[in-house]
Amino acid sequence: MNDTDKRQIRRRFGTNSVTMADVARVAGVSAQTVSRVLREPDGCSPQTVERVREAIRSTQYVQNHAASHLASNRSMTVAAVIPQIAASIFAETLQGLSNVLLQAGYQVIIGHTDYSHEREEAVVRNLLGRRPDAFFLVGTHHTDAVRDMLVRAAIPVVESWAWTDAPIDQLVGFSNQAALAEAVAYARRRGYARPTFVGSLRAGDDRARERMDGYLAGMAQHYPGFAPRTVVADELPYTMASGRALLDIARARHPDSDLLLFSSDLLAAGALLACQRQGIAVPQALAVMGFGDYEVASELNPGLTTIAVPTVRMGEEAARILVRRLRNETPDTRTLDLGFELVARGSA
């Protein structure tokens, strides 16, 4: 393009009127190619993608997504509904989801439920009003209204972070119940005689309840005749301070427990640090296990024995399934069980 064209485009920078055609002229490609790079960069050559992106940067072009949505009936967004934004373990899954979706030209919009099924209904209804192309959900327990809304929307849906035989559409996750049953089996192999499940089971946190169910099933199998012990708080947040409080409750109710199985690493970490402050030797006097393999788990002393789950990969695989569906390709599978891993460290 000549210098006159460049000057005309630069003069329009301040008025937000740079068009896709301007970007195409700067990049030396057609407007259709610019549109294709914006919609499906994976379908274009790396050289073309870089030329178009450099032209976008130099012209300061901002795409009119509303107009694109009307023209293509695609919003190029995926709605992600998670329990908490502040929870790092869900942030890791969102990172994996976003990494793959961005490469395919999709943005993620986020809603959080604070572990409330009623709030999930409101969040899903609100996000559907923004016409996302697909949904990603943490959890498999939903109200009938949520399931009905998503089925009627007729868009791809992937559930995660749990397991069910009846997903809304597609599922990428693991069994929380099987994970805790394996933790109990580990406790039996290690010779612990009196394991106790400890958790904060907030209303709506179905995954924590599934973990307790796994503990109960594991106890029935590996500790026949021994009455299972549970210490459960309904409203405590998932913080280290709550772990300290739960430790005190567990020791008051079941002072002869030799192992505490916590529903979350944050709770377990708080309990382990409290043991050190109180002079309780871990694992000699009391062993501690967690769930999630948070970053803090390997940094504690002793390191926290825990159940590791593929947080990032869960998001990545869910995104790959969604992208294939959105491209009208048939996914390899409707359900994908990523499993879990018991990571043995010094605390148990």
mmCIF file of C-alpha atoms in Angstrom:
data_model
loop_
_atom_site.group_PDB
_atom_site.id
_atom_site.type_symbol
_atom_site.label_atom_id
_atom_site.label_comp_id
_atom_site.label_asym_id
_atom_site.label_seq_id
_atom_site.Cartn_x
_atom_site.Cartn_y
_atom_site.Cartn_z
ATOM 1 C CA MET A 1 0.000 0.000 0.000
ATOM 2 C CA ASN A 2 1.168 3.547 -0.662
ATOM 3 C CA ASP A 3 2.022 6.269 1.857
ATOM 4 C CA THR A 4 -1.252 8.110 1.238
ATOM 5 C CA ASP A 5 -3.276 5.032 2.258
ATOM 6 C CA LYS A 6 -1.169 4.614 5.385
ATOM 7 C CA ARG A 7 -1.682 8.259 6.375
ATOM 8 C CA GLN A 8 -5.460 7.937 5.866
ATOM 9 C CA ILE A 9 -5.598 4.862 8.094
ATOM 10 C CA ARG A 10 -3.476 6.520 10.780
ATOM 11 C CA ARG A 11 -5.801 9.541 10.796
ATOM 12 C CA ARG A 12 -8.727 7.226 11.553
ATOM 13 C CA PHE A 13 -6.983 5.642 14.579
ATOM 14 C CA GLY A 14 -8.397 8.239 16.952
ATOM 15 C CA THR A 15 -11.962 7.815 15.703
ATOM 16 C CA ASN A 16 -12.127 4.018 16.125
ATOM 17 C CA SER A 17 -13.154 3.702 12.472
ATOM 18 C CA VAL A 18 -10.363 1.447 11.231
ATOM 19 C CA THR A 19 -12.022 -1.340 9.265
ATOM 20 C CA MET A 20 -11.197 -4.924 8.395
ATOM 21 C CA ALA A 21 -10.525 -3.735 4.861
ATOM 22 C CA ASP A 22 -7.863 -1.350 6.231
ATOM 23 C CA VAL A 23 -6.197 -4.251 8.039
ATOM 24 C CA ALA A 24 -6.318 -6.305 4.837
ATOM 25 C CA ARG A 25 -4.601 -3.537 2.847
ATOM 26 C CA VAL A 26 -1.848 -3.184 5.440
ATOM 27 C CA ALA A 27 -1.320 -6.956 5.568
ATOM 28 C CA GLY A 28 -1.511 -7.352 1.801
ATOM 29 C CA VAL A 29 -4.280 -9.946 1.971
ATOM 30 C CA SER A 30 -8.007 -10.042 1.352
ATOM 31 C CA ALA A 31 -10.612 -9.017 3.929
ATOM 32 C CA GLN A 32 -11.837 -12.613 3.864
ATOM 33 C CA THR A 33 -8.371 -13.769 4.926
ATOM 34 C CA VAL A 34 -8.370 -11.290 7.825
ATOM 35 C CA SER A 35 -11.771 -12.593 8.880
ATOM 36 C CA ARG A 36 -10.552 -16.191 8.676
ATOM 37 C CA VAL A 37 -7.489 -15.418 10.815
ATOM 38 C CA LEU A 38 -9.731 -13.798 13.434
ATOM 39 C CA ARG A 39 -12.189 -16.695 13.440
ATOM 40 C CA GLU A 40 -9.992 -19.759 12.909
ATOM 41 C CA PRO A 41 -6.279 -18.957 13.057
ATOM 42 C CA ASP A 42 -5.418 -22.674 13.140
ATOM 43 C CA GLY A 43 -6.777 -22.960 9.600
ATOM 44 C CA CYS A 44 -4.323 -20.380 8.203
ATOM 45 C CA SER A 45 -0.601 -20.548 7.611
ATOM 46 C CA PRO A 46 1.609 -19.190 10.429
ATOM 47 C CA GLN A 47 3.037 -16.585 8.054
ATOM 48 C CA THR A 48 -0.429 -15.282 7.160
ATOM 49 C CA VAL A 49 -1.505 -15.214 10.796
ATOM 50 C CA GLU A 50 1.567 -13.190 11.765
ATOM 51 C CA ARG A 51 1.091 -10.705 8.880
ATOM 52 C CA VAL A 52 -2.525 -10.115 9.827
ATOM 53 C CA ARG A 53 -1.770 -9.800 13.552
ATOM 54 C CA GLU A 54 1.012 -7.323 12.847
ATOM 55 C CA ALA A 55 -1.391 -5.292 10.694
ATOM 56 C CA ILE A 56 -3.955 -5.356 13.514
ATOM 57 C CA ARG A 57 -1.322 -4.077 15.940
ATOM 58 C CA SER A 58 -0.124 -1.324 13.620
ATOM 59 C CA THR A 59 -3.625 -0.110 12.760
ATOM 60 C CA GLN A 60 -4.995 -0.593 16.289
ATOM 61 C CA TYR A 61 -7.983 -2.375 14.781
ATOM 62 C CA VAL A 62 -10.733 -3.467 17.176
ATOM 63 C CA GLN A 63 -13.099 -6.113 15.852
ATOM 64 C CA ASN A 64 -16.839 -5.401 16.009
ATOM 65 C CA HIS A 65 -17.898 -8.658 17.640
ATOM 66 C CA ALA A 66 -21.565 -7.690 17.698
ATOM 67 C CA ALA A 67 -21.606 -7.297 13.923
ATOM 68 C CA SER A 68 -19.628 -10.510 13.460
ATOM 69 C CA HIS A 69 -22.075 -12.342 15.700
ATOM 70 C CA LEU A 70 -25.034 -11.168 13.661
ATOM 71 C CA ALA A 71 -23.360 -12.077 10.401
ATOM 72 C CA SER A 72 -22.091 -15.533 11.379
ATOM 73 C CA ASN A 73 -24.439 -16.490 14.232
ATOM 74 C CA ARG A 74 -21.253 -17.152 16.224
ATOM 75 C CA SER A 75 -20.104 -15.164 19.245
ATOM 76 C CA MET A 76 -16.648 -16.836 19.334
ATOM 77 C CA THR A 77 -17.038 -17.175 23.107
ATOM 78 C CA VAL A 78 -17.234 -20.137 25.481
ATOM 79 C CA ALA A 79 -18.963 -19.702 28.842
ATOM 80 C CA ALA A 80 -17.182 -21.297 31.812
ATOM 81 C CA VAL A 81 -19.104 -21.777 35.069
ATOM 82 C CA ILE A 82 -16.929 -22.510 38.116
ATOM 83 C CA PRO A 83 -17.570 -22.605 41.885
ATOM 84 C CA GLN A 84 -15.041 -19.921 42.848
ATOM 85 C CA ILE A 85 -12.849 -17.512 40.920
ATOM 86 C CA ALA A 86 -10.383 -17.174 43.814
ATOM 87 C CA ALA A 87 -9.673 -20.929 44.032
ATOM 88 C CA SER A 88 -6.305 -21.546 42.374
ATOM 89 C CA ILE A 89 -7.149 -25.147 41.537
ATOM 90 C CA PHE A 90 -10.066 -24.068 39.311
ATOM 91 C CA ALA A 91 -7.931 -21.254 37.889
ATOM 92 C CA GLU A 92 -5.501 -23.904 36.643
ATOM 93 C CA THR A 93 -8.319 -25.646 34.789
ATOM 94 C CA LEU A 94 -9.473 -22.341 33.297
ATOM 95 C CA GLN A 95 -5.904 -21.658 32.182
ATOM 96 C CA GLY A 96 -5.792 -24.948 30.306
ATOM 97 C CA LEU A 97 -9.224 -24.277 28.791
ATOM 98 C CA SER A 98 -8.292 -20.763 27.694
ATOM 99 C CA ASN A 99 -4.895 -21.759 26.287
ATOM 100 C CA VAL A 100 -6.499 -24.079 23.745
ATOM 101 C CA LEU A 101 -9.548 -21.928 22.992
ATOM 102 C CA LEU A 102 -7.493 -18.789 22.322
ATOM 103 C CA GLN A 103 -5.479 -20.669 19.722
ATOM 104 C CA ALA A 104 -8.756 -21.517 18.002
ATOM 105 C CA GLY A 105 -9.994 -17.912 18.128
ATOM 106 C CA TYR A 106 -12.378 -18.228 21.085
ATOM 107 C CA GLN A 107 -12.565 -16.134 24.249
ATOM 108 C CA VAL A 108 -13.703 -17.428 27.642
ATOM 109 C CA ILE A 109 -16.358 -15.623 29.672
ATOM 110 C CA ILE A 110 -16.584 -16.684 33.308
ATOM 111 C CA GLY A 111 -19.395 -17.004 35.816
ATOM 112 C CA HIS A 112 -19.044 -18.335 39.358
ATOM 113 C CA THR A 113 -21.639 -19.998 41.551
ATOM 114 C CA ASP A 114 -20.093 -19.879 45.046
ATOM 115 C CA TYR A 115 -21.201 -23.532 45.385
ATOM 116 C CA SER A 116 -24.898 -22.619 45.019
ATOM 117 C CA HIS A 117 -27.142 -24.593 42.653
ATOM 118 C CA GLU A 118 -29.657 -21.738 42.663
ATOM 119 C CA ARG A 119 -26.950 -19.261 41.734
ATOM 120 C CA GLU A 120 -25.773 -21.608 38.978
ATOM 121 C CA GLU A 121 -29.252 -21.341 37.452
ATOM 122 C CA ALA A 122 -29.023 -17.558 37.423
ATOM 123 C CA VAL A 123 -25.477 -17.596 36.036
ATOM 124 C CA VAL A 124 -26.308 -20.039 33.234
ATOM 125 C CA ARG A 125 -29.443 -18.093 32.307
ATOM 126 C CA ASN A 126 -27.485 -14.823 32.196
ATOM 127 C CA LEU A 127 -24.649 -16.290 30.155
ATOM 128 C CA LEU A 128 -27.056 -17.902 27.687
ATOM 129 C CA GLY A 129 -28.403 -14.403 27.062
ATOM 130 C CA ARG A 130 -24.943 -13.484 25.765
ATOM 131 C CA ARG A 131 -25.210 -16.284 23.202
ATOM 132 C CA PRO A 132 -21.988 -18.219 23.860
ATOM 133 C CA ASP A 133 -21.103 -20.924 21.371
ATOM 134 C CA ALA A 134 -20.498 -23.544 24.080
ATOM 135 C CA PHE A 135 -20.431 -24.155 27.841
ATOM 136 C CA PHE A 136 -17.829 -25.555 30.213
ATOM 137 C CA LEU A 137 -19.116 -26.539 33.673
ATOM 138 C CA VAL A 138 -17.330 -27.619 36.834
ATOM 139 C CA GLY A 139 -19.378 -30.409 38.374
ATOM 140 C CA THR A 140 -22.047 -32.837 37.219
ATOM 141 C CA HIS A 141 -24.841 -32.084 39.709
ATOM 142 C CA HIS A 142 -27.240 -29.421 38.411
ATOM 143 C CA THR A 143 -30.859 -28.451 38.853
ATOM 144 C CA ASP A 144 -33.392 -29.642 36.294
ATOM 145 C CA ALA A 145 -33.709 -26.038 35.133
ATOM 146 C CA VAL A 146 -29.990 -25.825 34.305
ATOM 147 C CA ARG A 147 -30.054 -29.098 32.403
ATOM 148 C CA ASP A 148 -33.195 -28.065 30.497
ATOM 149 C CA MET A 149 -31.764 -24.654 29.554
ATOM 150 C CA LEU A 150 -28.547 -26.164 28.216
ATOM 151 C CA VAL A 151 -30.307 -28.928 26.303
ATOM 152 C CA ARG A 152 -32.673 -26.401 24.699
ATOM 153 C CA ALA A 153 -29.738 -24.171 23.769
ATOM 154 C CA ALA A 154 -28.476 -27.000 21.531
ATOM 155 C CA ILE A 155 -24.825 -25.994 21.903
ATOM 156 C CA PRO A 156 -21.854 -28.123 23.002
ATOM 157 C CA VAL A 157 -21.498 -28.599 26.765
ATOM 158 C CA VAL A 158 -18.597 -30.214 28.629
ATOM 159 C CA GLU A 159 -18.838 -31.011 32.345
ATOM 160 C CA SER A 160 -15.706 -31.607 34.418
ATOM 161 C CA TRP A 161 -14.137 -32.211 37.832
ATOM 162 C CA ALA A 162 -16.385 -35.198 38.577
ATOM 163 C CA TRP A 163 -17.900 -38.291 36.991
ATOM 164 C CA THR A 164 -21.408 -39.357 36.034
ATOM 165 C CA ASP A 165 -23.032 -41.939 33.811
ATOM 166 C CA ALA A 166 -25.516 -39.331 32.560
ATOM 167 C CA PRO A 167 -23.719 -36.156 31.444
ATOM 168 C CA ILE A 168 -25.690 -33.304 29.889
ATOM 169 C CA ASP A 169 -23.618 -33.651 26.732
ATOM 170 C CA GLN A 170 -19.926 -34.496 27.176
ATOM 171 C CA LEU A 171 -17.692 -35.111 30.168
ATOM 172 C CA VAL A 172 -13.978 -34.733 30.953
ATOM 173 C CA GLY A 173 -13.170 -35.584 34.547
ATOM 174 C CA PHE A 174 -12.477 -38.246 37.143
ATOM 175 C CA SER A 175 -14.233 -39.991 40.008
ATOM 176 C CA ASN A 176 -13.894 -38.162 43.331
ATOM 177 C CA GLN A 177 -15.409 -41.212 45.015
ATOM 178 C CA ALA A 178 -12.867 -43.604 43.527
ATOM 179 C CA ALA A 179 -10.043 -41.240 44.512
ATOM 180 C CA LEU A 180 -10.956 -41.294 48.217
ATOM 181 C CA ALA A 181 -11.568 -45.033 48.131
ATOM 182 C CA GLU A 182 -7.997 -45.368 46.871
ATOM 183 C CA ALA A 183 -6.787 -43.097 49.697
ATOM 184 C CA VAL A 184 -8.415 -45.459 52.204
ATOM 185 C CA ALA A 185 -6.798 -48.447 50.485
ATOM 186 C CA TYR A 186 -3.447 -46.667 50.829
ATOM 187 C CA ALA A 187 -4.137 -46.100 54.534
ATOM 188 C CA ARG A 188 -4.800 -49.830 54.979
ATOM 189 C CA ARG A 189 -1.588 -50.755 53.153
ATOM 190 C CA ARG A 190 0.391 -48.346 55.326
ATOM 191 C CA GLY A 191 -1.008 -49.918 58.491
ATOM 192 C CA TYR A 192 -3.167 -47.069 59.792
ATOM 193 C CA ALA A 193 -5.858 -48.493 62.087
ATOM 194 C CA ARG A 194 -8.210 -45.575 62.751
ATOM 195 C CA PRO A 195 -8.533 -43.199 59.750
ATOM 196 C CA THR A 196 -10.985 -40.303 59.976
ATOM 197 C CA PHE A 197 -12.444 -38.258 57.122
ATOM 198 C CA VAL A 198 -12.353 -34.491 57.742
ATOM 199 C CA GLY A 199 -13.931 -31.922 55.458
ATOM 200 C CA SER A 200 -15.891 -28.769 54.882
ATOM 201 C CA LEU A 201 -18.979 -29.872 52.979
ATOM 202 C CA ARG A 202 -20.561 -26.603 51.982
ATOM 203 C CA ALA A 203 -24.046 -26.768 50.505
ATOM 204 C CA GLY A 204 -23.623 -27.280 46.772
ATOM 205 C CA ASP A 205 -20.107 -28.715 46.945
ATOM 206 C CA ASP A 206 -21.085 -32.059 45.501
ATOM 207 C CA ARG A 207 -17.483 -33.052 44.813
ATOM 208 C CA ALA A 208 -16.568 -32.913 48.523
ATOM 209 C CA ARG A 209 -19.605 -35.067 49.321
ATOM 210 C CA GLU A 210 -18.525 -37.552 46.664
ATOM 211 C CA ARG A 211 -15.134 -37.722 48.391
ATOM 212 C CA MET A 212 -16.792 -38.503 51.699
ATOM 213 C CA ASP A 213 -18.861 -41.187 49.963
ATOM 214 C CA GLY A 214 -15.596 -42.605 48.612
ATOM 215 C CA TYR A 215 -14.164 -42.695 52.117
ATOM 216 C CA LEU A 216 -17.247 -44.543 53.388
ATOM 217 C CA ALA A 217 -17.067 -47.055 50.526
ATOM 218 C CA GLY A 218 -13.360 -47.552 51.084
ATOM 219 C CA MET A 219 -13.877 -48.124 54.804
ATOM 220 C CA ALA A 220 -16.551 -50.741 54.123
ATOM 221 C CA GLN A 221 -14.150 -52.585 51.829
ATOM 222 C CA HIS A 222 -10.846 -52.257 53.653
ATOM 223 C CA TYR A 223 -11.915 -51.824 57.303
ATOM 224 C CA PRO A 224 -14.889 -54.206 57.683
ATOM 225 C CA GLY A 225 -16.463 -53.996 61.096
ATOM 226 C CA PHE A 226 -14.868 -50.626 61.892
ATOM 227 C CA ALA A 227 -17.366 -47.760 62.232
ATOM 228 C CA PRO A 228 -16.338 -44.978 59.821
ATOM 229 C CA ARG A 229 -15.508 -41.636 61.408
ATOM 230 C CA THR A 230 -16.325 -38.315 59.792
ATOM 231 C CA VAL A 231 -15.770 -34.764 60.985
ATOM 232 C CA VAL A 232 -17.710 -32.422 58.744
ATOM 233 C CA ALA A 233 -18.365 -28.673 58.884
ATOM 234 C CA ASP A 234 -21.109 -27.279 56.663
ATOM 235 C CA GLU A 235 -20.091 -23.646 56.294
ATOM 236 C CA LEU A 236 -16.343 -23.336 56.843
ATOM 237 C CA PRO A 237 -14.492 -21.827 53.855
ATOM 238 C CA TYR A 238 -11.677 -23.669 52.106
ATOM 239 C CA THR A 239 -8.796 -21.991 53.942
ATOM 240 C CA MET A 240 -5.844 -23.068 56.033
ATOM 241 C CA ALA A 241 -7.480 -21.479 59.075
ATOM 242 C CA SER A 242 -10.448 -23.809 58.614
ATOM 243 C CA GLY A 243 -8.026 -26.734 58.524
ATOM 244 C CA ARG A 244 -6.663 -25.680 61.916
ATOM 245 C CA ALA A 245 -10.209 -25.485 63.331
ATOM 246 C CA LEU A 246 -11.126 -28.891 61.898
ATOM 247 C CA LEU A 247 -7.995 -30.426 63.378
ATOM 248 C CA ASP A 248 -9.067 -29.296 66.838
ATOM 249 C CA ILE A 249 -12.578 -30.693 66.333
ATOM 250 C CA ALA A 250 -11.284 -34.023 65.028
ATOM 251 C CA ARG A 251 -8.877 -34.467 67.935
ATOM 252 C CA ALA A 252 -11.610 -33.626 70.431
ATOM 253 C CA ARG A 253 -14.101 -36.091 68.927
ATOM 254 C CA HIS A 254 -11.710 -38.886 67.949
ATOM 255 C CA PRO A 255 -8.519 -38.467 69.976
ATOM 256 C CA ASP A 256 -7.242 -41.927 69.014
ATOM 257 C CA SER A 257 -7.329 -41.256 65.239
ATOM 258 C CA ASP A 258 -3.977 -42.049 63.637
ATOM 259 C CA LEU A 259 -4.771 -40.570 60.193
ATOM 260 C CA LEU A 260 -6.891 -37.611 59.083
ATOM 261 C CA LEU A 261 -8.087 -37.707 55.449
ATOM 262 C CA PHE A 262 -8.971 -34.137 54.441
ATOM 263 C CA SER A 263 -11.276 -33.239 51.555
ATOM 264 C CA SER A 264 -8.909 -30.485 50.365
ATOM 265 C CA ASP A 265 -5.196 -29.722 50.440
ATOM 266 C CA LEU A 266 -5.839 -26.271 51.889
ATOM 267 C CA LEU A 267 -7.566 -27.793 54.900
ATOM 268 C CA ALA A 268 -4.882 -30.457 55.224
ATOM 269 C CA ALA A 269 -2.091 -27.872 54.986
ATOM 270 C CA GLY A 270 -3.666 -25.770 57.728
ATOM 271 C CA ALA A 271 -3.973 -28.838 59.936
ATOM 272 C CA LEU A 272 -0.387 -29.935 59.300
ATOM 273 C CA LEU A 273 0.990 -26.491 60.190
ATOM 274 C CA ALA A 274 -1.182 -26.441 63.319
ATOM 275 C CA CYS A 275 0.236 -29.829 64.311
ATOM 276 C CA GLN A 276 3.724 -28.379 64.134
ATOM 277 C CA ARG A 277 2.740 -25.436 66.319
ATOM 278 C CA GLN A 278 1.109 -27.764 68.857
ATOM 279 C CA GLY A 279 4.019 -30.168 68.955
ATOM 280 C CA ILE A 280 2.128 -33.040 67.326
ATOM 281 C CA ALA A 281 4.614 -35.172 65.385
ATOM 282 C CA VAL A 282 3.502 -35.862 61.794
ATOM 283 C CA PRO A 283 3.195 -38.677 60.807
ATOM 284 C CA GLN A 284 4.421 -40.464 63.968
ATOM 285 C CA ALA A 285 1.648 -39.238 66.296
ATOM 286 C CA LEU A 286 -0.878 -38.267 63.628
ATOM 287 C CA ALA A 287 -0.744 -38.677 59.845
ATOM 288 C CA VAL A 288 -2.372 -36.197 57.462
ATOM 289 C CA MET A 289 -3.566 -36.582 53.860
ATOM 290 C CA GLY A 290 -5.079 -34.041 51.475
ATOM 291 C CA PHE A 291 -6.758 -33.837 48.093
ATOM 292 C CA GLY A 292 -5.780 -31.854 45.004
ATOM 293 C CA ASP A 293 -1.973 -31.688 45.077
ATOM 294 C CA TYR A 294 -1.919 -27.904 45.404
ATOM 295 C CA GLU A 295 1.443 -26.195 45.004
ATOM 296 C CA VAL A 296 1.746 -25.883 48.785
ATOM 297 C CA ALA A 297 1.557 -29.677 49.203
ATOM 298 C CA SER A 298 5.129 -30.300 48.064
ATOM 299 C CA GLU A 299 6.510 -27.257 49.916
ATOM 300 C CA LEU A 300 5.371 -28.296 53.388
ATOM 301 C CA ASN A 301 7.691 -30.122 55.768
ATOM 302 C CA PRO A 302 6.911 -32.956 55.797
ATOM 303 C CA GLY A 303 5.463 -32.908 52.307
ATOM 304 C CA LEU A 304 1.730 -33.558 52.118
ATOM 305 C CA THR A 305 0.545 -36.950 50.911
ATOM 306 C CA THR A 306 -2.381 -36.238 48.627
ATOM 307 C CA ILE A 307 -4.470 -37.146 45.594
ATOM 308 C CA ALA A 308 -3.256 -35.362 42.451
ATOM 309 C CA VAL A 309 -5.791 -34.596 39.727
ATOM 310 C CA PRO A 310 -4.977 -33.292 36.219
ATOM 311 C CA THR A 311 -6.269 -29.741 36.713
ATOM 312 C CA VAL A 312 -4.701 -28.128 33.632
ATOM 313 C CA ARG A 313 -5.174 -31.092 31.304
ATOM 314 C CA MET A 314 -8.860 -31.224 32.249
ATOM 315 C CA GLY A 315 -9.326 -27.751 30.789
ATOM 316 C CA GLU A 316 -7.197 -28.498 27.736
ATOM 317 C CA GLU A 317 -9.027 -31.696 26.828
ATOM 318 C CA ALA A 318 -12.415 -30.062 27.388
ATOM 319 C CA ALA A 319 -11.413 -27.217 25.075
ATOM 320 C CA ARG A 320 -10.220 -29.620 22.366
ATOM 321 C CA ILE A 321 -13.561 -31.427 22.464
ATOM 322 C CA LEU A 322 -15.461 -28.126 22.266
ATOM 323 C CA VAL A 323 -13.382 -26.866 19.341
ATOM 324 C CA ARG A 324 -13.979 -30.083 17.407
ATOM 325 C CA ARG A 325 -17.702 -29.835 18.060
ATOM 326 C CA LEU A 326 -17.784 -26.185 17.026
ATOM 327 C CA ARG A 327 -16.061 -27.128 13.778
ATOM 328 C CA ASN A 328 -18.719 -29.790 13.216
ATOM 329 C CA GLU A 329 -16.166 -32.541 13.704
ATOM 330 C CA THR A 330 -16.997 -35.723 15.584
ATOM 331 C CA PRO A 331 -15.160 -35.955 18.930
ATOM 332 C CA ASP A 332 -13.128 -39.075 19.611
ATOM 333 C CA THR A 333 -15.235 -39.839 22.681
ATOM 334 C CA ARG A 334 -18.223 -38.506 24.587
ATOM 335 C CA THR A 335 -16.618 -39.080 27.979
ATOM 336 C CA LEU A 336 -12.959 -38.913 28.963
ATOM 337 C CA ASP A 337 -11.816 -40.211 32.348
ATOM 338 C CA LEU A 338 -8.466 -38.587 33.172
ATOM 339 C CA GLY A 339 -8.080 -40.450 36.441
ATOM 340 C CA PHE A 340 -6.041 -39.389 39.474
ATOM 341 C CA GLU A 341 -2.747 -40.227 41.186
ATOM 342 C CA LEU A 342 -1.973 -40.850 44.837
ATOM 343 C CA VAL A 343 1.216 -38.906 45.641
ATOM 344 C CA ALA A 344 2.929 -40.288 48.732
ATOM 345 C CA ARG A 345 5.052 -37.810 50.673
ATOM 346 C CA GLY A 346 6.143 -37.610 54.277
ATOM 347 C CA SER A 347 2.881 -36.709 56.029
ATOM 348 C CA ALA A 348 1.286 -40.159 55.770
#
